[in-house]
Structures are given as structure tokens and as C-alpha cells.
Coordinates of C-alpha atoms in Angstrom, one line a residue:
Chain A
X848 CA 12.1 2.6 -1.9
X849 CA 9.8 -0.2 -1.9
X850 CA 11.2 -3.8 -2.5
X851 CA 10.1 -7.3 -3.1
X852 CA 12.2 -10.4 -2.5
X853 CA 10.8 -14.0 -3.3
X854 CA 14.0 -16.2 -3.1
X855 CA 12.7 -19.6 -4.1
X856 CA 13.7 -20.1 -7.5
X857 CA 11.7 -23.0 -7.7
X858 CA 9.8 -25.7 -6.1
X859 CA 8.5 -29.2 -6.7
X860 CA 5.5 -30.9 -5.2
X861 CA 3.4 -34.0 -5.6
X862 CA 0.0 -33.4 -6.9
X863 CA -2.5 -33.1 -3.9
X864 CA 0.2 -31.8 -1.0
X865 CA 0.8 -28.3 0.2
X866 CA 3.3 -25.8 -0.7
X867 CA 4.4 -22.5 0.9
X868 CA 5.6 -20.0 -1.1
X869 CA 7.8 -17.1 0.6
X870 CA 7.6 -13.5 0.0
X871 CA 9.5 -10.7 2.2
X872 CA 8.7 -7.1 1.3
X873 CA 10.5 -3.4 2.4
X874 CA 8.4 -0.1 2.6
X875 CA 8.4 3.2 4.7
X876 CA 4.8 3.3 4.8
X877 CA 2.8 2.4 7.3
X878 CA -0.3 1.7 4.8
X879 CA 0.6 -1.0 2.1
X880 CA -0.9 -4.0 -0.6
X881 CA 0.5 -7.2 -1.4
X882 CA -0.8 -9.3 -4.2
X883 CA -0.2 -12.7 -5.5
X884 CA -0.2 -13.2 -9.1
X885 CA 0.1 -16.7 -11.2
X886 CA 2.0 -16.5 -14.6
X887 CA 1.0 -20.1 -16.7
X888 CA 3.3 -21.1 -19.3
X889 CA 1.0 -19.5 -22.3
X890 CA 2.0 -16.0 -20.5
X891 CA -1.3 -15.0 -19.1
X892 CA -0.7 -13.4 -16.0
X893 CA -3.6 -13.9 -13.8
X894 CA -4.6 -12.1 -10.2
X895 CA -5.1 -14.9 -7.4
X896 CA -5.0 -13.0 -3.5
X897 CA -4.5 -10.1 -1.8
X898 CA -3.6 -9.1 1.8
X899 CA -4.5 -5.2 2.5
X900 CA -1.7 -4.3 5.7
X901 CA -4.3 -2.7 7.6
X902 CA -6.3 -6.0 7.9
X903 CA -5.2 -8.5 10.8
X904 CA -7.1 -11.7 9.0
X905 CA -5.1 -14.1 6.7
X906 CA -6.8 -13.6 3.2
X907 CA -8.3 -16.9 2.0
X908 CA -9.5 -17.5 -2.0
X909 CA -10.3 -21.3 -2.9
X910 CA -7.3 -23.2 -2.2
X911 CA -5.1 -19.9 -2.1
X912 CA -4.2 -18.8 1.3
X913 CA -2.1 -16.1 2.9
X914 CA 0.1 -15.8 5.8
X915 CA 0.9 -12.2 6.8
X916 CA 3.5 -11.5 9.1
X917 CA 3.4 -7.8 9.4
X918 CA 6.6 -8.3 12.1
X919 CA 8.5 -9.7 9.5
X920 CA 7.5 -8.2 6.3
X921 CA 6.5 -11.7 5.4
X922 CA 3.4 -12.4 3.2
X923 CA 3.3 -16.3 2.1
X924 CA 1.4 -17.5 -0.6
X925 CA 0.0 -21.4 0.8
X926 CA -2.0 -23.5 -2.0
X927 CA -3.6 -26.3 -0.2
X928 CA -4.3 -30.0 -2.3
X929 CA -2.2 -28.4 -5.6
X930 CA -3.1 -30.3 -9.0
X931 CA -1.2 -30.2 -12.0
X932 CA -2.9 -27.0 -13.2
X933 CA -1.1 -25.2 -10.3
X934 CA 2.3 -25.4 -12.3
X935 CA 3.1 -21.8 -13.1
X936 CA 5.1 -18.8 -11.4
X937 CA 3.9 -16.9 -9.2
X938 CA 4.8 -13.1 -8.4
X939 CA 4.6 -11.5 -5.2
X940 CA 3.4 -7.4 -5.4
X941 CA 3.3 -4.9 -3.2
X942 CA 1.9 -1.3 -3.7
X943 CA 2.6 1.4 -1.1
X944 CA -0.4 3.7 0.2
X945 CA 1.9 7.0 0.7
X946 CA 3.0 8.8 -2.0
X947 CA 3.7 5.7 -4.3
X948 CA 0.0 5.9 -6.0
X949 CA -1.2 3.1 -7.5
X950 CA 2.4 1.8 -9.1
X951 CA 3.1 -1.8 -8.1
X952 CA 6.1 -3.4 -7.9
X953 CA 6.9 -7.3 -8.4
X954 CA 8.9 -9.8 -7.3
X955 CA 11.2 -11.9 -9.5
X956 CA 9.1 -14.6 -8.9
X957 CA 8.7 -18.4 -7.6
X958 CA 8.4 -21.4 -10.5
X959 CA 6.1 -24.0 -9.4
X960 CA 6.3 -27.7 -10.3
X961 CA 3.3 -29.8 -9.6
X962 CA 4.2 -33.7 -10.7
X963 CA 1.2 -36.6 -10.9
Chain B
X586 CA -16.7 -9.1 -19.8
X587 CA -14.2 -8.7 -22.0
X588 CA -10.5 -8.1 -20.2
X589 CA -7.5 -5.9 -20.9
X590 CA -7.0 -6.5 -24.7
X591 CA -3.2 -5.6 -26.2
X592 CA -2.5 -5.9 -30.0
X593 CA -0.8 -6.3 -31.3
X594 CA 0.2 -10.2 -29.7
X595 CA 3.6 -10.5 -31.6
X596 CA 5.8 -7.9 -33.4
X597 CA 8.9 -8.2 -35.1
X598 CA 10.7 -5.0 -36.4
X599 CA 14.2 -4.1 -37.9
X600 CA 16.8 -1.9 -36.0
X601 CA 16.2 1.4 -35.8
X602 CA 12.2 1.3 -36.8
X603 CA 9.4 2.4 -34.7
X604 CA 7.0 0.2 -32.6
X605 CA 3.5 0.7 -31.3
X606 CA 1.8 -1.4 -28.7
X607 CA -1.9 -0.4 -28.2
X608 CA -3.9 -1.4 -24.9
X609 CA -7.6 -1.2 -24.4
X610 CA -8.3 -1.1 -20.7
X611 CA -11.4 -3.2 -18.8
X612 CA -14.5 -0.8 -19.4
X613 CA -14.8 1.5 -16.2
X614 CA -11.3 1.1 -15.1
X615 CA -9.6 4.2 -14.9
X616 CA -6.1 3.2 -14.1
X617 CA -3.5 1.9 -17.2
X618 CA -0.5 0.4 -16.0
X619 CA 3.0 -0.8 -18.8
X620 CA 5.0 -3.2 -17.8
X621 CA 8.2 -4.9 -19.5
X622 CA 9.2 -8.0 -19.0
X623 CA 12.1 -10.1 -19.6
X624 CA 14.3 -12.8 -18.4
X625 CA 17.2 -11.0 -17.0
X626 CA 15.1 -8.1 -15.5
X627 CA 11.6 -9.7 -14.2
X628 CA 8.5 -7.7 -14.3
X629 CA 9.6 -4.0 -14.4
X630 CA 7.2 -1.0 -14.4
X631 CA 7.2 1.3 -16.6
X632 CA 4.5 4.2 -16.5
X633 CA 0.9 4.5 -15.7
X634 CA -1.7 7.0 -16.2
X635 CA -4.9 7.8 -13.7
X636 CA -7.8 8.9 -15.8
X637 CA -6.0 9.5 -19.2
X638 CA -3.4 11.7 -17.0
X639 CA 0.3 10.6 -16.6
X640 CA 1.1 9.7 -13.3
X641 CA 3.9 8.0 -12.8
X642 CA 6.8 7.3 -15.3
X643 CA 10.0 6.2 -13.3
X644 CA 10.3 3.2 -15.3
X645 CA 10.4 4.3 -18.7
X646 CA 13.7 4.8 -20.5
X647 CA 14.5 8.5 -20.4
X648 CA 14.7 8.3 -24.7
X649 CA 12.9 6.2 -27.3
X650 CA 10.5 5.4 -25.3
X651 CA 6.9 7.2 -24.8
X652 CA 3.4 6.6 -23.3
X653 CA -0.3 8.4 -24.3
X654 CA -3.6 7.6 -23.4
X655 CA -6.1 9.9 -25.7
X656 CA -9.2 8.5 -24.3
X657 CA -10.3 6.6 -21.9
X658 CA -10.9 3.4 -23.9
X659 CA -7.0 3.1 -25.1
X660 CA -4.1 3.7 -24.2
X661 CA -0.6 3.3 -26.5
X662 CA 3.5 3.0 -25.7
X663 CA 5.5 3.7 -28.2
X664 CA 9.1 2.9 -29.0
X665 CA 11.3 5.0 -31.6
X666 CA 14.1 3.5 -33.1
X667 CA 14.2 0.0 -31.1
X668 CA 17.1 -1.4 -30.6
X669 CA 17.5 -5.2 -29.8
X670 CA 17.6 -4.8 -25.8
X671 CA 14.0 -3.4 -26.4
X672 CA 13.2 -7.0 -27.1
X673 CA 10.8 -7.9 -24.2
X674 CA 7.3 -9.3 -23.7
X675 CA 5.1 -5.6 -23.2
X676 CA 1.9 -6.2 -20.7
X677 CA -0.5 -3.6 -19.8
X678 CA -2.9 -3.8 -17.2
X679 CA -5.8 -1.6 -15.6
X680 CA -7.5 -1.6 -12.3
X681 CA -10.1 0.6 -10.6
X682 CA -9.0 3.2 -8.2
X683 CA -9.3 3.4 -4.0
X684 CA -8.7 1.1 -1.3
X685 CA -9.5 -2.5 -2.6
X686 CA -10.5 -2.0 -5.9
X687 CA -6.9 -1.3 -7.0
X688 CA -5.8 -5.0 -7.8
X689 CA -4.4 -4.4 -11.4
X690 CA -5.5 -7.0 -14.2
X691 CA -3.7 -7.5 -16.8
X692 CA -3.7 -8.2 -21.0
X693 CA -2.0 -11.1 -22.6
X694 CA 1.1 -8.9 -23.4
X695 CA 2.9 -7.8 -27.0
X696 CA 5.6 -10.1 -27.4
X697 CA 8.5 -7.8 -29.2
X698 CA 11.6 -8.6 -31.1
X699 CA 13.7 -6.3 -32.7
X700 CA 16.3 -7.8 -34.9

């Protein structure tokens, strides 16, 4: 059965540095998607990056960046020069190409502090 | 555009009454996805349906709880005689279908307590 694992409860940074969120994943299939999602504290739950398995090059949005290491199972979620505004949590996702369809399954996710 | 819209935004119901959570998908998506959430549990799945059809409903509770999509342009859980571990934040979200059009976006959630 597919499974997502973020094990940083939380993290603090200083506005304008670089954090590394971690993300390890389990599947059977050989064809699989992991997404990056940003909860803010109102409760909107927004879509920020996605890494498709079968693509070799980090996926880049803005000041979102992945880094995929298919080895490991490890898909990293990097936000380069974070502002205040970055404060949220943020879910890991992975869907599975087999037989799983289009159901996605989440991570219990990563709360980020961004201090002035 | 307008995205995945959920009424209704908060509901508070007594033991034992019913609840209805409506979702309107993003016009031309054909996927509808329910998710619970709550602090103990995360983000759990619950059902989803591909073009009105039920796909996939491991997540739901086997009773109390169903899932319908009539048309295309709504979709609605349903939850008979809550109970007050039903008490959750409800989201529903909708993608398109195939190989990178799948990433599922998703409404601002019904906020449920059962008392």
C-alpha cells in the first residue's frame, strides 16, 4: 500500500534563508506522483509543485523547488529566500499510476515558521 | 475562474441528525475527490468519483456515511446520524484526468461539529 512519511514536525527559519523540507514515500509501482501542497492558517489548502517519477529533472515553480531521489524514495520540498507569507504547513502527496487511480494519499505534514 | 466551491463553510448539528456537505467541482474537471481532516488523523481520503461514477471509496466509514455525484456540476457527502468523532473539517477537491493534469485542487472545506 502506498505511504507517505514527512517526519519534521516543524521548522523555524529567518525570513530570506532556505529551508528543506523532507518527504520519504513507499509504493509497488513503478509509475508514481508526488505533490507539494501549502495549508495557511485560514485553512485553504493550496497546490504548489509536482515531481512526475518518470521525469529525471528536479521540478522548479518560483521559489519552490524539488529534490527527487528516486533511490531513496525521497522527494524534498526546498523554498529558496522564504518571507513571512511562507508560514504554513505543507503536505507531501503521492498518487500511484497502477491500479491506485487517481486517489492520493497525504502526508501528516511539516509546520513552517518564517520569523522577521 | 471560479475554484472548487463547498457550502456549506461551517455546520453545527445535534447527535444523531443528519448532515449534508455539497461540492461544486472546477468547470471541466471530471474527477471529485472528499477528504476528512482532523488533528489526530491528518488528511484522510475518503471517496472519489470519475465522471459522476464512484470510483474509489476505501476511506469512507462502512455506515453513516455516503457519497453521490448527480451531475457533473455537484457532487454531495452525506452523513446520517453524526456522532461527535464525525466532527472534522470536510474538503473536496477536483482535478482533470491523465498524466499531468491530475494535480487535485481543492475547496475551502466544511468545517463540522457535531455536539
Amino acid at each position: 500500500a502506498q505511504k507517505v512519511t514527512q517526519t519534521q514536525t516543524s521548522i523555524s527559519v529567518m525570513e530570506k534563508t532556505t529551508v528543506t523540507m523532507d518527504c520519504v514515500y513507499e509504493t509497488q509501482d513503478s509509475s508514481y506522483f508526488l505533490f507539494w501542497y501549502k495549508q495557511t492558517a485560514s485553512g485553504e489548502i493550496v497546490f504548489l509543485i509536482r515531481q512526475d517519477s518518470y521525469k529525471k529533472e528536479n521540478a522548479t515553480v518560483g521559489h519552490y523547488s524539488l529534490n527527487f531521489q528516486k533511490p531513496k524514495s525521497s522527494i524534498g520540498l526546498i523554498i529558496t529566500a522564504t518571507q513571512i507569507e511562507d508560514s504554513a504547513v505543507y503536505f507531501c502527496a503521492m498518487r500511484e499510476g497502477g491500479t491506485g487511480g487517481y486517489k492520493v494519499v497525504f502526508g501528516s505534514g511539516t509546520r513552517l515558521l518564517v520569523s522577521p | 475562474n471560479a475554484g472548487v466551491i463547498q457550502t456549506p463553510r461551517h455546520k453545527v448539528t445535534g447527535k444523531g441528525q443528519e448532515a449534508t456537505l455539497w461540492c461544486e467541482p472546477i468547470s471541466g474537471h471530471s474527477a471529485v475527490f472528499w477528504y476528512r481532516q482532523t488533528i489526530v488523523q491528518g488528511l484522510e481520503f475518503l471517496t472519489y468519483f470519475r465522471n459522476q461514477a464512484p470510483i474509489d471509496d476505501s476511506g469512507m466509514p462502512k455506515e453513516r456515511f455516503s457519497a453521490q455525484m448527480p451531475n457533473q456540476s455537484h457532487s454531495t457527502l452525506k452523513i446520517q446520524s453524526t456522532q461527535p468523532q464525525d466532527s472534522a473539517v470536510y474538503l473536496c477537491a477536483s482535478s482533470r484526468l491523465g498524466v499531468g493534469q491530475d494535480t487535485q485542487y481543492f475547496g475551502p472545506g466544511t468545517r463540522l461539529l457535531v455536539l
